[in-house]
Amino acid sequence: MAKILIMGGAGYIGSHTLKHLKEHGYDVLVADNLSTGHKEAVMDSLLITADLLDENALNELFSTYQIEAVVHFAAFSLVGESVSDPAKYYRNNVVGTFNLLEAMRRFGVNKIVFSSTCATYGQPHYVPMDEKHPQTPINPYGQTKLAIENMFRDYHQAYGLKYIALRYFNAAGADESALIGESHHPETHLIPLVLQAVKGERENVKIFGSDYETPDGTCLRDYIHVSDLAAAHRLALEKLDKYQGYINLGTGIPTSVLEIIKAAEKVCGKTCPIVKTERRSGDPAKLYADNTVAKNILGWQPKYTDIEAIIRTAWNWELNRRF
Ligand code: UFG
């Protein structure tokens, strides 16, 4: 039976997609260089340690297994780091994906679902943002993801690559089982930082800017549950023969930094120590999705539309964290 190759399946969104695909009867195989992923997140699935920059490893992977399609998560994703070390991002994200596409071409595999990002849009010209919003990324991370999106379009035209690039807004939460969840080192994302501060593992949470033109002065983001992202990858795999293109994944619901903190305090029953600080550079005031295409093309519907329900899953993971 042909397998679905999950590149970067030991990472946060990759491991949730792996679990979801297995629960829906897919035969899956994970490849990950474990630079930021965790082998525990793969649980009992087949894990091959391989790096996209290693052409021999890719040849071995594609010659050993019969692969039908690739779901590709393997990328670096820290905006700040991409500014200070862009070479790391262009090498791993762009060159790595080029190597993957070339290996796919050598072995006659022509289907890919890719984790792209709303960072390809840059500063919003309007919200909610649809897929036609201009793409002018404001950091190297977003640039690398946009370069990859463009590669797909060109490979589609020239070589018949079937692709869907999913542009995530803010991935959040954890699997209901609490066996897998978000684990970044260092952690930079708001929800885990808030929960760790509530737990007493961090002194406080810094609120980056309270003077934005938003109802409470803090930034609005679109927090989308990781299991809803996972489901969208399965639906995209099932649609690849009929549709090629780019699809936003968000709930379309804006939530402020202060609303996240209040919701977390309610879920955890404890207060979160906060410190109001300066704005973080590059942060737009408002970022949220128009998800009409995901609903119409994929038949996707987010199950988690309540921020407290999302945070509750992240909290259960924080309390049970194994890696
Ligand atoms: N924030 C704080 N304090 C913190 C961390 C974050 O106030 O300690 C605020 C940020 O300013 C922002 C919101 O919380 O307003 C969310 O910040 P995150 O760092 O959790 O997420 P981002 O919106 O910055 O990043 C997400 C993805 C990136 C993607 C980016 C696109 O995680 O991969 O959106 O803008 F590039």
XYZ file of C-alpha atoms and ligand atoms in Angstrom:
359
model
C 0.000 0.000 0.000
C 1.338 3.427 -0.912
C 2.205 5.675 1.985
C 1.776 9.338 2.796
C 5.191 10.800 3.666
C 5.004 13.392 6.446
C 8.153 15.525 6.242
C 8.624 17.200 9.597
C 6.078 14.887 11.221
C 7.837 15.091 14.600
C 7.016 18.788 14.948
C 3.984 20.505 16.455
C 1.564 20.610 13.511
C 3.149 17.622 11.750
C 2.632 15.293 14.714
C -1.028 16.300 15.060
C -1.565 15.709 11.340
C 0.176 12.336 11.645
C -2.195 11.294 14.449
C -5.231 12.555 12.521
C -4.268 10.766 9.284
C -3.665 7.499 11.147
C -7.034 7.794 12.858
C -8.565 8.153 9.376
C -6.939 4.982 8.087
C -3.999 6.440 6.155
C -0.737 4.543 5.916
C 1.876 7.077 6.976
C 5.625 7.433 7.236
C 7.425 10.258 9.055
C 10.765 11.771 8.065
C 12.285 14.426 10.302
C 15.809 15.640 11.021
C 14.780 16.091 14.688
C 16.394 19.541 14.795
C 13.250 21.005 16.336
C 10.926 17.985 16.320
C 10.574 15.371 19.068
C 10.731 11.630 18.439
C 8.183 11.136 21.262
C 5.651 13.110 19.192
C 5.680 10.411 16.495
C 4.640 7.811 19.088
C 4.580 4.324 17.495
C 4.687 5.471 13.839
C 7.572 4.742 11.529
C 10.176 7.530 11.861
C 13.100 7.959 9.476
C 15.720 10.463 10.573
C 16.497 12.348 7.372
C 17.446 15.873 6.393
C 16.151 17.639 3.299
C 19.665 18.870 2.562
C 20.885 15.260 2.274
C 20.107 14.123 -1.262
C 21.268 10.557 -0.590
C 18.917 10.248 2.366
C 16.027 11.445 0.181
C 16.934 8.967 -2.566
C 16.979 6.161 -0.035
C 13.645 7.243 1.416
C 11.873 7.418 -1.942
C 13.456 4.207 -3.248
C 12.682 2.196 -0.102
C 9.036 3.189 0.299
C 6.218 3.501 -2.162
C 5.114 7.082 -1.550
C 1.877 8.410 -2.952
C 1.921 11.979 -1.637
C 3.944 14.229 0.666
C 2.695 16.463 3.459
C 5.537 18.899 4.067
C 6.043 20.677 7.420
C 9.836 20.578 7.655
C 10.865 24.218 8.043
C 12.283 26.704 10.508
C 9.621 29.159 11.646
C 10.975 31.791 14.041
C 10.427 35.242 12.584
C 13.103 36.929 14.736
C 15.731 34.291 14.002
C 14.994 34.565 10.287
C 15.918 38.263 10.455
C 19.219 37.662 12.276
C 20.176 34.522 10.298
C 18.376 34.534 6.914
C 20.867 32.052 5.413
C 19.620 29.386 7.832
C 16.076 29.974 6.551
C 16.828 30.124 2.828
C 19.004 26.986 3.108
C 16.636 24.873 5.149
C 13.271 26.107 3.894
C 13.897 27.009 0.242
C 16.832 24.751 -0.711
C 15.371 21.941 1.415
C 12.010 22.142 -0.358
C 13.726 22.344 -3.743
C 15.597 19.113 -2.886
C 12.339 17.496 -1.827
C 10.561 18.493 -5.051
C 13.466 17.212 -7.118
C 13.456 13.876 -5.263
C 9.703 13.653 -5.848
C 10.279 14.311 -9.544
C 13.002 11.642 -9.763
C 10.688 9.077 -8.196
C 7.479 10.086 -9.970
C 5.652 11.454 -6.895
C 3.586 14.501 -7.871
C 1.349 15.358 -4.920
C 2.208 17.694 -2.064
C 0.357 19.506 0.714
C 2.462 22.257 2.242
C 2.419 24.280 5.446
C 2.526 27.893 4.421
C 1.688 30.902 6.527
C -0.151 34.196 6.743
C 3.373 35.670 7.108
C 3.509 35.515 3.278
C 1.049 38.450 3.231
C 3.129 40.903 5.283
C 1.371 43.960 6.714
C -2.388 43.632 6.197
C -4.022 46.025 3.744
C -7.417 44.829 4.965
C -8.923 42.280 7.361
C -10.203 39.629 7.222
C -7.471 38.647 4.752
C -8.444 36.498 1.789
C -6.101 34.605 -0.537
C -6.063 37.504 -3.022
C -4.461 39.811 -0.481
C -1.115 41.134 -1.845
C 1.889 39.095 -0.744
C 4.712 41.324 0.462
C 6.360 39.516 3.378
C 8.152 41.719 5.899
C 10.667 39.132 7.145
C 12.872 36.380 5.654
C 10.688 33.646 7.174
C 7.687 34.880 5.170
C 9.878 35.366 2.102
C 11.052 31.740 2.201
C 7.478 30.449 2.416
C 6.422 32.699 -0.464
C 9.369 31.509 -2.574
C 8.222 27.927 -1.975
C 4.620 28.770 -2.915
C 5.944 30.224 -6.187
C 8.039 27.108 -6.810
C 4.883 25.000 -6.558
C 3.040 27.154 -9.092
C 5.948 26.878 -11.570
C 6.426 23.131 -11.017
C 2.695 22.681 -11.531
C 2.806 24.469 -14.884
C 5.968 22.772 -16.127
C 5.852 19.305 -14.539
C 2.247 18.802 -13.454
C 2.899 18.991 -9.698
C -0.358 18.790 -7.754
C -0.104 21.061 -4.728
C -2.113 22.795 -2.054
C -0.329 25.321 0.180
C -2.204 25.950 3.417
C -1.620 29.397 4.888
C -1.984 29.047 8.642
C -2.831 31.876 10.934
C -1.906 31.305 14.639
C -1.719 27.571 15.370
C -2.741 26.850 18.964
C -3.910 24.147 21.370
C -3.104 20.458 21.631
C -4.625 17.088 20.853
C -7.542 16.172 23.176
C -5.531 13.177 24.423
C -2.835 15.538 25.773
C -0.280 12.990 24.525
C 1.131 15.492 22.044
C 1.204 19.281 22.044
C 3.274 22.385 21.446
C 6.906 22.168 22.557
C 9.276 24.749 21.129
C 12.720 25.523 22.515
C 12.838 28.449 22.920
C 9.099 29.093 23.187
C 8.001 32.397 21.659
C 4.255 31.899 21.169
C 1.754 33.686 23.343
C -0.492 30.868 24.624
C 2.229 28.497 25.914
C 4.065 31.465 27.451
C 0.890 32.529 29.270
C 0.229 28.993 30.536
C 3.815 28.567 31.717
C 3.556 31.891 33.583
C 0.287 30.726 35.181
C 2.088 27.540 36.263
C 4.857 29.604 37.843
C 7.489 28.375 35.383
C 7.961 31.913 34.077
C 8.044 35.100 36.101
C 5.523 36.882 33.882
C 4.221 37.429 30.358
C 5.190 40.568 28.516
C 2.389 42.238 26.581
C 4.047 43.619 23.485
C 2.219 46.925 23.024
C -1.045 48.183 24.559
C -1.565 51.201 22.321
C -2.647 49.537 19.069
C -5.789 50.715 17.296
C -7.825 47.778 18.548
C -10.677 47.660 21.086
C -8.390 46.973 24.096
C -5.142 48.298 22.624
C -3.498 44.862 22.200
C -2.956 42.941 18.933
C -5.690 40.835 17.377
C -4.817 37.392 16.032
C -6.698 34.401 14.623
C -5.987 31.376 16.855
C -6.732 28.135 15.055
C -6.729 24.774 16.819
C -3.977 22.425 15.692
C -6.448 19.530 15.294
C -8.518 21.677 12.921
C -5.313 22.335 10.966
C -4.644 18.596 10.912
C -8.115 17.865 9.509
C -7.581 20.442 6.759
C -4.420 18.612 5.639
C -6.394 15.399 5.196
C -9.095 17.217 3.228
C -6.398 18.869 1.082
C -4.837 15.464 0.339
C -8.242 14.255 -0.799
C -8.729 17.313 -3.055
C -5.317 17.373 -4.767
C -6.558 15.778 -7.985
C -9.180 18.484 -8.412
C -7.652 21.650 -6.997
C -4.237 23.307 -6.936
C -3.590 26.537 -5.091
C -3.356 28.422 -1.820
C -5.836 28.265 1.048
C -6.077 30.257 4.296
C -6.617 28.345 7.515
C -8.004 30.400 10.352
C -11.240 30.603 12.302
C -11.826 34.156 11.098
C -12.337 35.187 14.733
C -10.024 37.912 16.050
C -8.836 37.554 19.677
C -6.666 40.096 21.488
C -3.623 39.409 23.662
C -5.576 40.536 26.740
C -8.497 38.272 25.812
C -6.082 35.315 25.603
C -4.747 36.117 29.062
C -8.263 36.474 30.538
C -9.422 33.225 28.913
C -6.343 31.399 30.219
C -6.941 32.711 33.728
C -10.518 31.430 33.557
C -9.504 27.996 32.242
C -6.671 27.567 34.762
C -8.390 29.245 37.726
C -5.242 31.243 38.460
C -3.939 34.702 37.609
C -1.257 35.316 35.031
C 1.426 37.824 36.016
C 1.773 40.384 33.216
C 4.118 43.245 32.343
C 3.174 45.785 29.692
C 6.127 46.524 27.428
C 6.939 48.164 24.104
C 5.582 46.862 20.788
C 7.520 43.997 19.192
C 8.824 45.112 15.824
C 7.032 43.666 12.801
C 3.772 42.909 14.662
C 0.686 44.051 12.713
C -2.227 45.280 14.876
C -4.764 42.903 13.311
C -4.354 39.605 11.475
C -7.310 37.348 10.839
C -8.472 35.159 8.024
C -11.251 35.053 5.527
C -11.668 31.267 5.468
C -14.340 31.042 2.746
C -12.048 29.159 0.329
C -11.191 26.509 2.953
C -14.880 26.010 3.635
C -15.954 25.956 -0.024
C -13.069 24.077 -1.620
C -12.069 21.695 1.167
C -15.441 21.395 2.874
C -13.550 22.317 6.044
C -15.176 23.678 9.163
C -13.187 24.487 12.314
C -14.504 22.560 15.324
C -12.833 24.853 17.844
C -14.294 28.348 17.626
C -14.224 29.092 21.351
C -10.871 30.390 22.582
C -11.397 28.887 26.051
C -11.882 25.444 24.499
C -8.629 25.897 22.558
C -6.732 27.026 25.655
C -8.178 24.163 27.718
C -6.486 21.639 25.387
C -3.197 23.560 25.605
C -3.502 23.622 29.415
C -4.122 19.858 29.595
C -0.980 19.375 27.532
C 1.035 21.722 29.790
C -0.082 19.671 32.817
C 0.800 16.344 31.131
C 3.776 17.441 29.053
C 6.215 14.614 28.269
C 8.605 16.429 25.941
N 2.787 38.388 22.245
C 2.955 39.087 23.431
N 3.880 38.598 24.315
C 4.624 37.487 24.070
C 4.431 36.780 22.847
C 3.499 37.279 21.959
O 2.316 40.098 23.682
O 5.448 37.122 24.921
C 1.777 38.887 21.292
C 2.356 39.247 19.943
O 2.774 40.586 19.951
C 1.176 38.984 19.024
C 0.439 37.826 19.697
O 0.882 37.834 21.041
O 0.341 40.091 19.008
C 0.752 36.482 19.099
O 2.150 36.333 19.037
P 2.854 34.940 18.660
O 4.322 35.169 18.758
O 2.259 33.845 19.460
O 2.413 34.703 17.158
P 2.627 35.658 15.890
O 1.277 36.218 15.564
O 3.724 36.617 16.034
O 3.181 34.596 14.858
C 2.385 33.853 14.052
C 3.101 32.563 13.686
C 4.310 32.851 12.836
C 3.920 33.709 11.668
C 3.244 34.966 12.159
C 2.778 35.831 11.016
O 3.496 31.874 14.851
O 4.840 31.636 12.356
O 2.099 34.617 12.914
O 2.648 37.143 11.435
F 5.017 34.065 10.965
